[in-house]
């Protein structure tokens, strides 16, 4: 187990890369980390109202849904960052649910869901997502809105599930090549806190995180012409990291642009007054983007 790094610089990068529960973000978080059956669609199941546990592939998954279902209209599914849970998304979900059906869930190893049986990959965490969508959306299309690691998972999932994912909103999503970005931005020759930050984050990406998820780099694949909004933070706070901050900030910005490869209809914008938690710092920006993408997805579904 890696020891904690308590410098502000380390806290900043760790929180940014994967979420609030990453090493050094909340005191003893790193010390408390563990090292590192397909579901079927149930369109006829009673809609979930509020928070409840559902079974997916033999595991208990904590799910929250609100808003009225509407046949054929996209269901919005919010995806939290690492170390967070659906509770962090509650305020945004409440706002969106005034006019939409909105659900969120805790991934295995997070919030109120079961711990994973063993190491996870994008494939295995994607199977849990499929099971959740089967239950909360049935045959309706979905719009995935993910923050940080949740955005990365959503972006990896969408190209393989074009039949149901009809829109994406990425809120300062972890870049598709973040592992390589860290290695290049902070060289192996780095000393002191930067060296420990590098080692710590490499361990995180190799699966030493609460979800036991190995976060591999990969090419951005197309999900077709679905509406996609990529929103990056506007406050360049990564620059606060001594010596290597500017490199990291640049790599993050480049990574956000790479996500435009997801769709021919993808757009990139900046939340000028936001740090990493865009939906907390500027909830209106997040809500409006999700509503825009949902409306566009609905129009496409009806051939408009």
PDB file of C-alpha atoms in Angstrom:
ATOM      1  CA  UNK A   1       0.000   0.000   0.000  1.00  0.00           C
ATOM      2  CA  UNK A   2       1.352   3.378  -0.981  1.00  0.00           C
ATOM      3  CA  UNK A   3       1.768   5.875   1.813  1.00  0.00           C
ATOM      4  CA  UNK A   4      -0.264   9.070   1.717  1.00  0.00           C
ATOM      5  CA  UNK A   5       1.050  12.234   0.081  1.00  0.00           C
ATOM      6  CA  UNK A   6      -0.469  15.303   1.699  1.00  0.00           C
ATOM      7  CA  UNK A   7       0.826  18.109  -0.490  1.00  0.00           C
ATOM      8  CA  UNK A   8      -1.759  20.280  -2.222  1.00  0.00           C
ATOM      9  CA  UNK A   9      -0.196  19.439  -5.576  1.00  0.00           C
ATOM     10  CA  UNK A  10      -0.642  15.722  -5.132  1.00  0.00           C
ATOM     11  CA  UNK A  11      -4.167  16.154  -3.870  1.00  0.00           C
ATOM     12  CA  UNK A  12      -5.028  18.212  -6.936  1.00  0.00           C
ATOM     13  CA  UNK A  13      -3.827  15.687  -9.497  1.00  0.00           C
ATOM     14  CA  UNK A  14      -5.212  12.665  -7.694  1.00  0.00           C
ATOM     15  CA  UNK A  15      -8.639  14.245  -7.377  1.00  0.00           C
ATOM     16  CA  UNK A  16      -8.594  15.358 -10.979  1.00  0.00           C
ATOM     17  CA  UNK A  17      -7.540  12.104 -12.589  1.00  0.00           C
ATOM     18  CA  UNK A  18     -10.124   9.801 -11.066  1.00  0.00           C
ATOM     19  CA  UNK A  19     -12.219  11.462  -8.379  1.00  0.00           C
ATOM     20  CA  UNK A  20     -12.398  12.520  -4.761  1.00  0.00           C
ATOM     21  CA  UNK A  21     -11.520   9.112  -3.356  1.00  0.00           C
ATOM     22  CA  UNK A  22      -8.139   8.946  -5.079  1.00  0.00           C
ATOM     23  CA  UNK A  23      -4.977   8.828  -3.000  1.00  0.00           C
ATOM     24  CA  UNK A  24      -4.379  11.880  -0.873  1.00  0.00           C
ATOM     25  CA  UNK A  25      -7.758  13.485  -1.526  1.00  0.00           C
ATOM     26  CA  UNK A  26      -9.363  12.985   1.854  1.00  0.00           C
ATOM     27  CA  UNK A  27      -6.738  12.211   4.413  1.00  0.00           C
ATOM     28  CA  UNK A  28      -6.806   8.487   5.078  1.00  0.00           C
ATOM     29  CA  UNK A  29      -8.456   7.531   1.792  1.00  0.00           C
ATOM     30  CA  UNK A  30      -5.433   5.747   0.325  1.00  0.00           C
ATOM     31  CA  UNK A  31      -4.771   3.865   3.554  1.00  0.00           C
ATOM     32  CA  UNK A  32      -8.304   2.489   3.476  1.00  0.00           C
ATOM     33  CA  UNK A  33      -8.257   1.332  -0.149  1.00  0.00           C
ATOM     34  CA  UNK A  34      -8.266  -2.320  -0.996  1.00  0.00           C
ATOM     35  CA  UNK A  35      -5.560  -3.353  -3.440  1.00  0.00           C
ATOM     36  CA  UNK A  36      -6.556  -4.508  -6.152  1.00  0.00           C
ATOM     37  CA  UNK A  37     -23.602 -13.476 -15.552  1.00  0.00           C
ATOM     38  CA  UNK A  38     -24.913 -11.253 -18.059  1.00  0.00           C
ATOM     39  CA  UNK A  39     -28.233  -9.555 -17.286  1.00  0.00           C
ATOM     40  CA  UNK A  40     -31.216  -9.360 -19.633  1.00  0.00           C
ATOM     41  CA  UNK A  41     -33.412  -6.390 -20.346  1.00  0.00           C
ATOM     42  CA  UNK A  42     -36.513  -6.146 -18.190  1.00  0.00           C
ATOM     43  CA  UNK A  43     -38.600  -3.528 -19.932  1.00  0.00           C
ATOM     44  CA  UNK A  44     -41.743  -4.659 -18.113  1.00  0.00           C
ATOM     45  CA  UNK A  45     -40.235  -4.286 -14.625  1.00  0.00           C
ATOM     46  CA  UNK A  46     -41.851  -1.659 -12.419  1.00  0.00           C
ATOM     47  CA  UNK A  47     -39.990   1.653 -12.712  1.00  0.00           C
ATOM     48  CA  UNK A  48     -37.643   2.358  -9.838  1.00  0.00           C
ATOM     49  CA  UNK A  49     -38.569   5.342  -7.724  1.00  0.00           C
ATOM     50  CA  UNK A  50     -36.012   6.551  -5.222  1.00  0.00           C
ATOM     51  CA  UNK A  51     -32.995   4.487  -4.208  1.00  0.00           C
ATOM     52  CA  UNK A  52     -32.976   0.699  -4.092  1.00  0.00           C
ATOM     53  CA  UNK A  53     -30.685  -2.296  -4.537  1.00  0.00           C
ATOM     54  CA  UNK A  54     -30.972  -4.387  -7.674  1.00  0.00           C
ATOM     55  CA  UNK A  55     -29.193  -7.595  -8.575  1.00  0.00           C
ATOM     56  CA  UNK A  56     -26.888  -7.528 -11.582  1.00  0.00           C
ATOM     57  CA  UNK A  57     -24.879 -10.616 -12.492  1.00  0.00           C
ATOM     58  CA  UNK A  58     -25.227 -11.880  -8.930  1.00  0.00           C
ATOM     59  CA  UNK A  59     -24.073  -8.621  -7.318  1.00  0.00           C
ATOM     60  CA  UNK A  60     -26.047  -5.999  -5.421  1.00  0.00           C
ATOM     61  CA  UNK A  61     -25.970  -2.611  -7.141  1.00  0.00           C
ATOM     62  CA  UNK A  62     -27.260   0.580  -5.545  1.00  0.00           C
ATOM     63  CA  UNK A  63     -29.472   2.501  -7.982  1.00  0.00           C
ATOM     64  CA  UNK A  64     -31.428   5.746  -7.758  1.00  0.00           C
ATOM     65  CA  UNK A  65     -34.107   6.870 -10.224  1.00  0.00           C
ATOM     66  CA  UNK A  66     -36.424   9.857 -10.376  1.00  0.00           C
ATOM     67  CA  UNK A  67     -38.660  11.585 -12.870  1.00  0.00           C
ATOM     68  CA  UNK A  68     -41.455  10.142 -14.969  1.00  0.00           C
ATOM     69  CA  UNK A  69     -40.650   7.527 -17.636  1.00  0.00           C
ATOM     70  CA  UNK A  70     -41.743   8.400 -21.149  1.00  0.00           C
ATOM     71  CA  UNK A  71     -41.912   5.722 -23.814  1.00  0.00           C
ATOM     72  CA  UNK A  72     -39.224   6.192 -26.435  1.00  0.00           C
ATOM     73  CA  UNK A  73     -37.587   9.195 -24.742  1.00  0.00           C
ATOM     74  CA  UNK A  74     -33.967   8.776 -23.597  1.00  0.00           C
ATOM     75  CA  UNK A  75     -33.331   7.897 -19.982  1.00  0.00           C
ATOM     76  CA  UNK A  76     -30.473   9.925 -18.544  1.00  0.00           C
ATOM     77  CA  UNK A  77     -27.934   7.885 -16.584  1.00  0.00           C
ATOM     78  CA  UNK A  78     -25.441   9.801 -14.442  1.00  0.00           C
ATOM     79  CA  UNK A  79     -22.045   8.228 -13.763  1.00  0.00           C
ATOM     80  CA  UNK A  80     -19.909   9.353 -10.837  1.00  0.00           C
ATOM     81  CA  UNK A  81     -16.143   9.680 -10.603  1.00  0.00           C
ATOM     82  CA  UNK A  82     -13.945   7.294  -8.654  1.00  0.00           C
ATOM     83  CA  UNK A  83     -14.223   7.605  -4.897  1.00  0.00           C
ATOM     84  CA  UNK A  84     -17.633   9.248  -5.260  1.00  0.00           C
ATOM     85  CA  UNK A  85     -21.127   7.783  -5.370  1.00  0.00           C
ATOM     86  CA  UNK A  86     -24.604   8.513  -6.606  1.00  0.00           C
ATOM     87  CA  UNK A  87     -25.199  10.715  -3.572  1.00  0.00           C
ATOM     88  CA  UNK A  88     -22.738  13.257  -4.972  1.00  0.00           C
ATOM     89  CA  UNK A  89     -24.941  13.537  -8.067  1.00  0.00           C
ATOM     90  CA  UNK A  90     -28.227  13.903  -6.154  1.00  0.00           C
ATOM     91  CA  UNK A  91     -28.672  17.646  -6.666  1.00  0.00           C
ATOM     92  CA  UNK A  92     -28.107  17.477 -10.425  1.00  0.00           C
ATOM     93  CA  UNK A  93     -30.362  14.433 -10.661  1.00  0.00           C
ATOM     94  CA  UNK A  94     -33.149  16.253  -8.820  1.00  0.00           C
ATOM     95  CA  UNK A  95     -32.944  19.219 -11.195  1.00  0.00           C
ATOM     96  CA  UNK A  96     -32.881  17.075 -14.325  1.00  0.00           C
ATOM     97  CA  UNK A  97     -35.742  14.865 -13.136  1.00  0.00           C
ATOM     98  CA  UNK A  98     -38.207  17.764 -13.323  1.00  0.00           C
ATOM     99  CA  UNK A  99     -38.457  17.132 -17.052  1.00  0.00           C
ATOM    100  CA  UNK A 100     -36.629  13.826 -17.583  1.00  0.00           C
ATOM    101  CA  UNK A 101     -36.333  10.282 -16.339  1.00  0.00           C
ATOM    102  CA  UNK A 102     -32.932  10.220 -14.600  1.00  0.00           C
ATOM    103  CA  UNK A 103     -31.038   7.401 -12.900  1.00  0.00           C
ATOM    104  CA  UNK A 104     -27.648   7.007 -11.272  1.00  0.00           C
ATOM    105  CA  UNK A 105     -25.858   4.050  -9.720  1.00  0.00           C
ATOM    106  CA  UNK A 106     -22.882   3.124  -7.588  1.00  0.00           C
ATOM    107  CA  UNK A 107     -20.357   1.004  -9.444  1.00  0.00           C
ATOM    108  CA  UNK A 108     -19.036  -2.092  -7.673  1.00  0.00           C
ATOM    109  CA  UNK A 109     -16.667  -0.973  -4.940  1.00  0.00           C
ATOM    110  CA  UNK A 110     -18.417   2.394  -4.591  1.00  0.00           C
ATOM    111  CA  UNK A 111     -21.195   3.766  -2.391  1.00  0.00           C
ATOM    112  CA  UNK A 112     -23.855   1.244  -1.448  1.00  0.00           C
ATOM    113  CA  UNK A 113     -22.986  -1.396  -4.055  1.00  0.00           C
ATOM    114  CA  UNK A 114     -21.195  -4.680  -3.421  1.00  0.00           C
ATOM    115  CA  UNK A 115     -17.461  -4.990  -3.582  1.00  0.00           C
ATOM    116  CA  UNK A 116     -16.141  -6.544  -6.804  1.00  0.00           C
ATOM    117  CA  UNK A 117     -15.221 -10.232  -6.643  1.00  0.00           C
ATOM    118  CA  UNK A 118     -11.810  -9.509  -8.107  1.00  0.00           C
ATOM    119  CA  UNK A 119      -9.955  -7.212 -10.509  1.00  0.00           C
ATOM    120  CA  UNK A 120     -12.152  -5.316 -12.934  1.00  0.00           C
ATOM    121  CA  UNK A 121     -11.652  -4.133 -16.513  1.00  0.00           C
ATOM    122  CA  UNK A 122     -13.639  -1.858 -18.794  1.00  0.00           C
ATOM    123  CA  UNK A 123     -15.333  -5.016 -20.032  1.00  0.00           C
ATOM    124  CA  UNK A 124     -16.472  -6.212 -16.605  1.00  0.00           C
ATOM    125  CA  UNK A 125     -17.575  -2.793 -15.361  1.00  0.00           C
ATOM    126  CA  UNK A 126     -19.371  -2.403 -18.699  1.00  0.00           C
ATOM    127  CA  UNK A 127     -21.330  -5.601 -18.058  1.00  0.00           C
ATOM    128  CA  UNK A 128     -22.573  -4.131 -14.778  1.00  0.00           C
ATOM    129  CA  UNK A 129     -23.568  -0.962 -16.616  1.00  0.00           C
ATOM    130  CA  UNK A 130     -25.464  -3.056 -19.173  1.00  0.00           C
ATOM    131  CA  UNK A 131     -27.351  -4.802 -16.381  1.00  0.00           C
ATOM    132  CA  UNK A 132     -28.245  -1.463 -14.810  1.00  0.00           C
ATOM    133  CA  UNK A 133     -29.479  -0.091 -18.147  1.00  0.00           C
ATOM    134  CA  UNK A 134     -31.529  -3.240 -18.718  1.00  0.00           C
ATOM    135  CA  UNK A 135     -33.335  -2.568 -15.452  1.00  0.00           C
ATOM    136  CA  UNK A 136     -33.720   1.219 -15.461  1.00  0.00           C
ATOM    137  CA  UNK A 137     -34.207   1.900 -19.184  1.00  0.00           C
ATOM    138  CA  UNK A 138     -35.446  -1.353 -20.696  1.00  0.00           C
ATOM    139  CA  UNK A 139     -35.752  -0.784 -24.438  1.00  0.00           C
ATOM    140  CA  UNK A 140     -35.640   2.993 -24.194  1.00  0.00           C
ATOM    141  CA  UNK A 141     -32.545   4.814 -25.496  1.00  0.00           C
ATOM    142  CA  UNK A 142     -30.139   6.269 -22.950  1.00  0.00           C
ATOM    143  CA  UNK A 143     -27.928   9.306 -22.582  1.00  0.00           C
ATOM    144  CA  UNK A 144     -24.850   8.720 -20.441  1.00  0.00           C
ATOM    145  CA  UNK A 145     -23.476  11.695 -18.510  1.00  0.00           C
ATOM    146  CA  UNK A 146     -20.217  10.896 -16.750  1.00  0.00           C
ATOM    147  CA  UNK A 147     -17.803  12.826 -14.579  1.00  0.00           C
ATOM    148  CA  UNK A 148     -14.076  12.036 -14.430  1.00  0.00           C
ATOM    149  CA  UNK A 149     -13.649   8.227 -14.397  1.00  0.00           C
ATOM    150  CA  UNK A 150     -17.395   7.885 -14.992  1.00  0.00           C
ATOM    151  CA  UNK A 151     -16.958   9.848 -18.208  1.00  0.00           C
ATOM    152  CA  UNK A 152     -14.099   7.624 -19.316  1.00  0.00           C
ATOM    153  CA  UNK A 153     -16.173   4.494 -18.704  1.00  0.00           C
ATOM    154  CA  UNK A 154     -19.154   5.983 -20.567  1.00  0.00           C
ATOM    155  CA  UNK A 155     -16.955   6.926 -23.524  1.00  0.00           C
ATOM    156  CA  UNK A 156     -15.449   3.432 -23.707  1.00  0.00           C
ATOM    157  CA  UNK A 157     -18.896   1.829 -23.447  1.00  0.00           C
ATOM    158  CA  UNK A 158     -20.824   3.843 -26.036  1.00  0.00           C
ATOM    159  CA  UNK A 159     -19.111   2.650 -29.257  1.00  0.00           C
ATOM    160  CA  UNK A 160     -19.970  -0.972 -28.430  1.00  0.00           C
ATOM    161  CA  UNK A 161     -23.579  -0.165 -27.542  1.00  0.00           C
ATOM    162  CA  UNK A 162     -24.796   2.082 -30.325  1.00  0.00           C
ATOM    163  CA  UNK A 163     -28.167   0.350 -30.180  1.00  0.00           C
ATOM    164  CA  UNK A 164     -29.000   2.027 -26.881  1.00  0.00           C
ATOM    165  CA  UNK A 165     -26.529   4.835 -26.103  1.00  0.00           C
ATOM    166  CA  UNK A 166     -27.842   7.794 -28.093  1.00  0.00           C
ATOM    167  CA  UNK A 167     -25.971  10.651 -26.437  1.00  0.00           C
ATOM    168  CA  UNK A 168     -22.975  11.419 -24.217  1.00  0.00           C
ATOM    169  CA  UNK A 169     -21.983  14.242 -21.894  1.00  0.00           C
ATOM    170  CA  UNK A 170     -18.418  14.086 -20.561  1.00  0.00           C
ATOM    171  CA  UNK A 171     -17.775  16.342 -17.577  1.00  0.00           C
ATOM    172  CA  UNK A 172     -13.991  16.748 -17.309  1.00  0.00           C
ATOM    173  CA  UNK A 173     -13.682  13.069 -18.162  1.00  0.00           C
ATOM    174  CA  UNK A 174     -10.420  11.269 -17.498  1.00  0.00           C
ATOM    175  CA  UNK A 175      -8.534  11.481 -20.817  1.00  0.00           C
ATOM    176  CA  UNK A 176      -8.237   8.345 -22.975  1.00  0.00           C
ATOM    177  CA  UNK A 177      -4.440   8.242 -22.616  1.00  0.00           C
ATOM    178  CA  UNK A 178      -4.059   9.478 -19.048  1.00  0.00           C
ATOM    179  CA  UNK A 179      -1.670   6.718 -18.004  1.00  0.00           C
ATOM    180  CA  UNK A 180       0.763   7.643 -20.759  1.00  0.00           C
ATOM    181  CA  UNK A 181       0.160  11.334 -20.104  1.00  0.00           C
ATOM    182  CA  UNK A 182       1.270  10.952 -16.484  1.00  0.00           C
ATOM    183  CA  UNK A 183       4.376   9.009 -17.479  1.00  0.00           C
ATOM    184  CA  UNK A 184       5.358  11.670 -20.011  1.00  0.00           C
ATOM    185  CA  UNK A 185       4.429  14.665 -17.882  1.00  0.00           C
ATOM    186  CA  UNK A 186       6.249  13.420 -14.792  1.00  0.00           C
ATOM    187  CA  UNK A 187       9.414  11.585 -15.895  1.00  0.00           C
ATOM    188  CA  UNK A 188      10.750   8.543 -14.125  1.00  0.00           C
ATOM    189  CA  UNK A 189      13.702  10.676 -13.044  1.00  0.00           C
ATOM    190  CA  UNK A 190      11.450  12.966 -10.983  1.00  0.00           C
ATOM    191  CA  UNK A 191      12.266  13.259  -7.285  1.00  0.00           C
ATOM    192  CA  UNK A 192      10.370  14.007  -4.100  1.00  0.00           C
ATOM    193  CA  UNK A 193       6.595  14.485  -4.035  1.00  0.00           C
ATOM    194  CA  UNK A 194       6.340  14.429  -7.830  1.00  0.00           C
ATOM    195  CA  UNK A 195       7.982  11.004  -7.970  1.00  0.00           C
ATOM    196  CA  UNK A 196       5.613   9.690  -5.309  1.00  0.00           C
ATOM    197  CA  UNK A 197       2.646  11.235  -7.101  1.00  0.00           C
ATOM    198  CA  UNK A 198       3.714   9.471 -10.293  1.00  0.00           C
ATOM    199  CA  UNK A 199       4.085   6.104  -8.557  1.00  0.00           C
ATOM    200  CA  UNK A 200       0.807   6.553  -6.747  1.00  0.00           C
ATOM    201  CA  UNK A 201      -1.172   7.303  -9.882  1.00  0.00           C
ATOM    202  CA  UNK A 202       0.428   4.476 -11.847  1.00  0.00           C
ATOM    203  CA  UNK A 203      -0.697   2.134  -9.074  1.00  0.00           C
ATOM    204  CA  UNK A 204      -4.207   3.588  -9.247  1.00  0.00           C
ATOM    205  CA  UNK A 205      -4.417   2.924 -12.970  1.00  0.00           C
ATOM    206  CA  UNK A 206      -3.144  -0.604 -12.495  1.00  0.00           C
ATOM    207  CA  UNK A 207      -6.086  -1.410 -10.224  1.00  0.00           C
ATOM    208  CA  UNK A 208      -5.131  -0.263  -6.718  1.00  0.00           C
ATOM    209  CA  UNK A 209      -8.376   1.641  -6.217  1.00  0.00           C
ATOM    210  CA  UNK A 210     -11.707   0.919  -4.493  1.00  0.00           C
ATOM    211  CA  UNK A 211     -13.258  -0.482  -7.665  1.00  0.00           C
ATOM    212  CA  UNK A 212     -10.206  -2.661  -8.392  1.00  0.00           C
ATOM    213  CA  UNK A 213     -10.514  -1.320 -11.912  1.00  0.00           C
ATOM    214  CA  UNK A 214      -7.497  -1.409 -14.204  1.00  0.00           C
ATOM    215  CA  UNK A 215      -7.734   1.784 -16.241  1.00  0.00           C
ATOM    216  CA  UNK A 216      -6.018   1.076 -19.549  1.00  0.00           C
ATOM    217  CA  UNK A 217      -5.233   3.671 -22.196  1.00  0.00           C
ATOM    218  CA  UNK A 218      -6.841   3.231 -25.590  1.00  0.00           C
ATOM    219  CA  UNK A 219      -7.793   4.837 -28.867  1.00  0.00           C
ATOM    220  CA  UNK A 220     -11.007   6.837 -29.072  1.00  0.00           C
ATOM    221  CA  UNK A 221     -13.543   4.889 -31.124  1.00  0.00           C
ATOM    222  CA  UNK A 222     -16.546   6.375 -32.877  1.00  0.00           C
ATOM    223  CA  UNK A 223     -20.053   5.960 -31.509  1.00  0.00           C
ATOM    224  CA  UNK A 224     -21.518   7.269 -34.756  1.00  0.00           C
ATOM    225  CA  UNK A 225     -23.191  10.634 -35.166  1.00  0.00           C
ATOM    226  CA  UNK A 226     -24.790  10.802 -31.729  1.00  0.00           C
ATOM    227  CA  UNK A 227     -24.787  14.164 -29.906  1.00  0.00           C
ATOM    228  CA  UNK A 228     -21.752  14.442 -27.633  1.00  0.00           C
ATOM    229  CA  UNK A 229     -20.756  17.351 -25.414  1.00  0.00           C
ATOM    230  CA  UNK A 230     -17.285  17.383 -23.884  1.00  0.00           C
ATOM    231  CA  UNK A 231     -16.839  19.969 -21.131  1.00  0.00           C
ATOM    232  CA  UNK A 232     -13.462  20.672 -19.561  1.00  0.00           C
ATOM    233  CA  UNK A 233     -12.552  22.642 -16.455  1.00  0.00           C
ATOM    234  CA  UNK A 234     -11.683  26.303 -16.936  1.00  0.00           C
ATOM    235  CA  UNK A 235      -9.624  26.923 -13.807  1.00  0.00           C
ATOM    236  CA  UNK A 236      -6.090  25.690 -14.663  1.00  0.00           C
ATOM    237  CA  UNK A 237      -5.397  24.493 -11.160  1.00  0.00           C
ATOM    238  CA  UNK A 238      -3.141  21.651 -12.247  1.00  0.00           C
ATOM    239  CA  UNK A 239      -0.521  24.321 -12.871  1.00  0.00           C
ATOM    240  CA  UNK A 240      -0.138  24.564  -9.102  1.00  0.00           C
ATOM    241  CA  UNK A 241       1.813  21.312  -9.143  1.00  0.00           C
ATOM    242  CA  UNK A 242       5.482  22.335  -8.879  1.00  0.00           C
ATOM    243  CA  UNK A 243       7.594  21.931 -12.006  1.00  0.00           C
ATOM    244  CA  UNK A 244       5.233  19.558 -13.826  1.00  0.00           C
ATOM    245  CA  UNK A 245       1.889  21.314 -13.463  1.00  0.00           C
ATOM    246  CA  UNK A 246       1.913  23.069 -16.823  1.00  0.00           C
ATOM    247  CA  UNK A 247       2.643  19.795 -18.602  1.00  0.00           C
ATOM    248  CA  UNK A 248      -0.206  18.069 -16.828  1.00  0.00           C
ATOM    249  CA  UNK A 249      -2.635  20.893 -17.578  1.00  0.00           C
ATOM    250  CA  UNK A 250      -1.710  20.802 -21.265  1.00  0.00           C
ATOM    251  CA  UNK A 251      -2.012  17.003 -21.427  1.00  0.00           C
ATOM    252  CA  UNK A 252      -5.459  17.189 -19.818  1.00  0.00           C
ATOM    253  CA  UNK A 253      -6.639  19.768 -22.356  1.00  0.00           C
ATOM    254  CA  UNK A 254      -5.318  17.690 -25.250  1.00  0.00           C
ATOM    255  CA  UNK A 255      -7.063  14.654 -23.790  1.00  0.00           C
ATOM    256  CA  UNK A 256     -10.402  16.461 -23.749  1.00  0.00           C
ATOM    257  CA  UNK A 257     -10.030  17.272 -27.442  1.00  0.00           C
ATOM    258  CA  UNK A 258      -9.342  13.616 -28.193  1.00  0.00           C
ATOM    259  CA  UNK A 259     -12.839  12.749 -26.989  1.00  0.00           C
ATOM    260  CA  UNK A 260     -14.242  14.649 -29.976  1.00  0.00           C
ATOM    261  CA  UNK A 261     -13.441  11.527 -31.976  1.00  0.00           C
ATOM    262  CA  UNK A 262     -16.450   9.857 -30.363  1.00  0.00           C
ATOM    263  CA  UNK A 263     -18.880  11.409 -32.811  1.00  0.00           C
ATOM    264  CA  UNK A 264     -19.121  13.518 -35.924  1.00  0.00           C
ATOM    265  CA  UNK A 265     -21.497  15.667 -33.871  1.00  0.00           C
ATOM    266  CA  UNK A 266     -19.214  16.111 -30.849  1.00  0.00           C
ATOM    267  CA  UNK A 267     -18.611  19.562 -29.351  1.00  0.00           C
ATOM    268  CA  UNK A 268     -16.032  20.817 -26.851  1.00  0.00           C
ATOM    269  CA  UNK A 269     -16.631  23.653 -24.402  1.00  0.00           C
ATOM    270  CA  UNK A 270     -15.050  25.049 -21.260  1.00  0.00           C
ATOM    271  CA  UNK A 271     -16.708  25.634 -17.905  1.00  0.00           C
ATOM    272  CA  UNK A 272     -14.850  28.868 -17.235  1.00  0.00           C
ATOM    273  CA  UNK A 273     -15.468  29.041 -13.494  1.00  0.00           C
ATOM    274  CA  UNK A 274     -15.095  25.354 -12.702  1.00  0.00           C
ATOM    275  CA  UNK A 275     -12.450  23.128 -11.261  1.00  0.00           C
ATOM    276  CA  UNK A 276     -12.690  19.377 -11.795  1.00  0.00           C
ATOM    277  CA  UNK A 277     -16.204  19.090 -10.304  1.00  0.00           C
ATOM    278  CA  UNK A 278     -18.055  20.997 -12.996  1.00  0.00           C
ATOM    279  CA  UNK A 279     -21.481  19.768 -11.868  1.00  0.00           C
ATOM    280  CA  UNK A 280     -20.771  21.158  -8.385  1.00  0.00           C
ATOM    281  CA  UNK A 281     -19.028  24.410  -9.348  1.00  0.00           C
ATOM    282  CA  UNK A 282     -21.392  25.252 -12.208  1.00  0.00           C
ATOM    283  CA  UNK A 283     -24.383  22.908 -12.001  1.00  0.00           C
ATOM    284  CA  UNK A 284     -26.277  24.961 -14.582  1.00  0.00           C
ATOM    285  CA  UNK A 285     -23.582  24.257 -17.167  1.00  0.00           C
ATOM    286  CA  UNK A 286     -23.842  20.521 -16.566  1.00  0.00           C
ATOM    287  CA  UNK A 287     -27.642  20.456 -16.497  1.00  0.00           C
ATOM    288  CA  UNK A 288     -28.027  22.501 -19.662  1.00  0.00           C
ATOM    289  CA  UNK A 289     -25.547  20.321 -21.562  1.00  0.00           C
ATOM    290  CA  UNK A 290     -27.303  17.127 -20.489  1.00  0.00           C
ATOM    291  CA  UNK A 291     -30.702  18.549 -21.422  1.00  0.00           C
ATOM    292  CA  UNK A 292     -29.405  19.669 -24.828  1.00  0.00           C
ATOM    293  CA  UNK A 293     -27.956  16.262 -25.628  1.00  0.00           C
ATOM    294  CA  UNK A 294     -31.110  14.493 -24.416  1.00  0.00           C
ATOM    295  CA  UNK A 295     -33.321  16.717 -26.587  1.00  0.00           C
ATOM    296  CA  UNK A 296     -31.085  16.132 -29.612  1.00  0.00           C
ATOM    297  CA  UNK A 297     -31.089  12.373 -29.004  1.00  0.00           C
ATOM    298  CA  UNK A 298     -34.886  12.396 -28.762  1.00  0.00           C
ATOM    299  CA  UNK A 299     -35.175  14.256 -32.061  1.00  0.00           C
ATOM    300  CA  UNK A 300     -32.817  11.818 -33.776  1.00  0.00           C
ATOM    301  CA  UNK A 301     -34.821   8.893 -32.410  1.00  0.00           C
ATOM    302  CA  UNK A 302     -37.949  10.328 -34.018  1.00  0.00           C
ATOM    303  CA  UNK A 303     -36.173  11.020 -37.312  1.00  0.00           C
ATOM    304  CA  UNK A 304     -36.379  14.785 -37.004  1.00  0.00           C
TER     305      UNK A 304
END
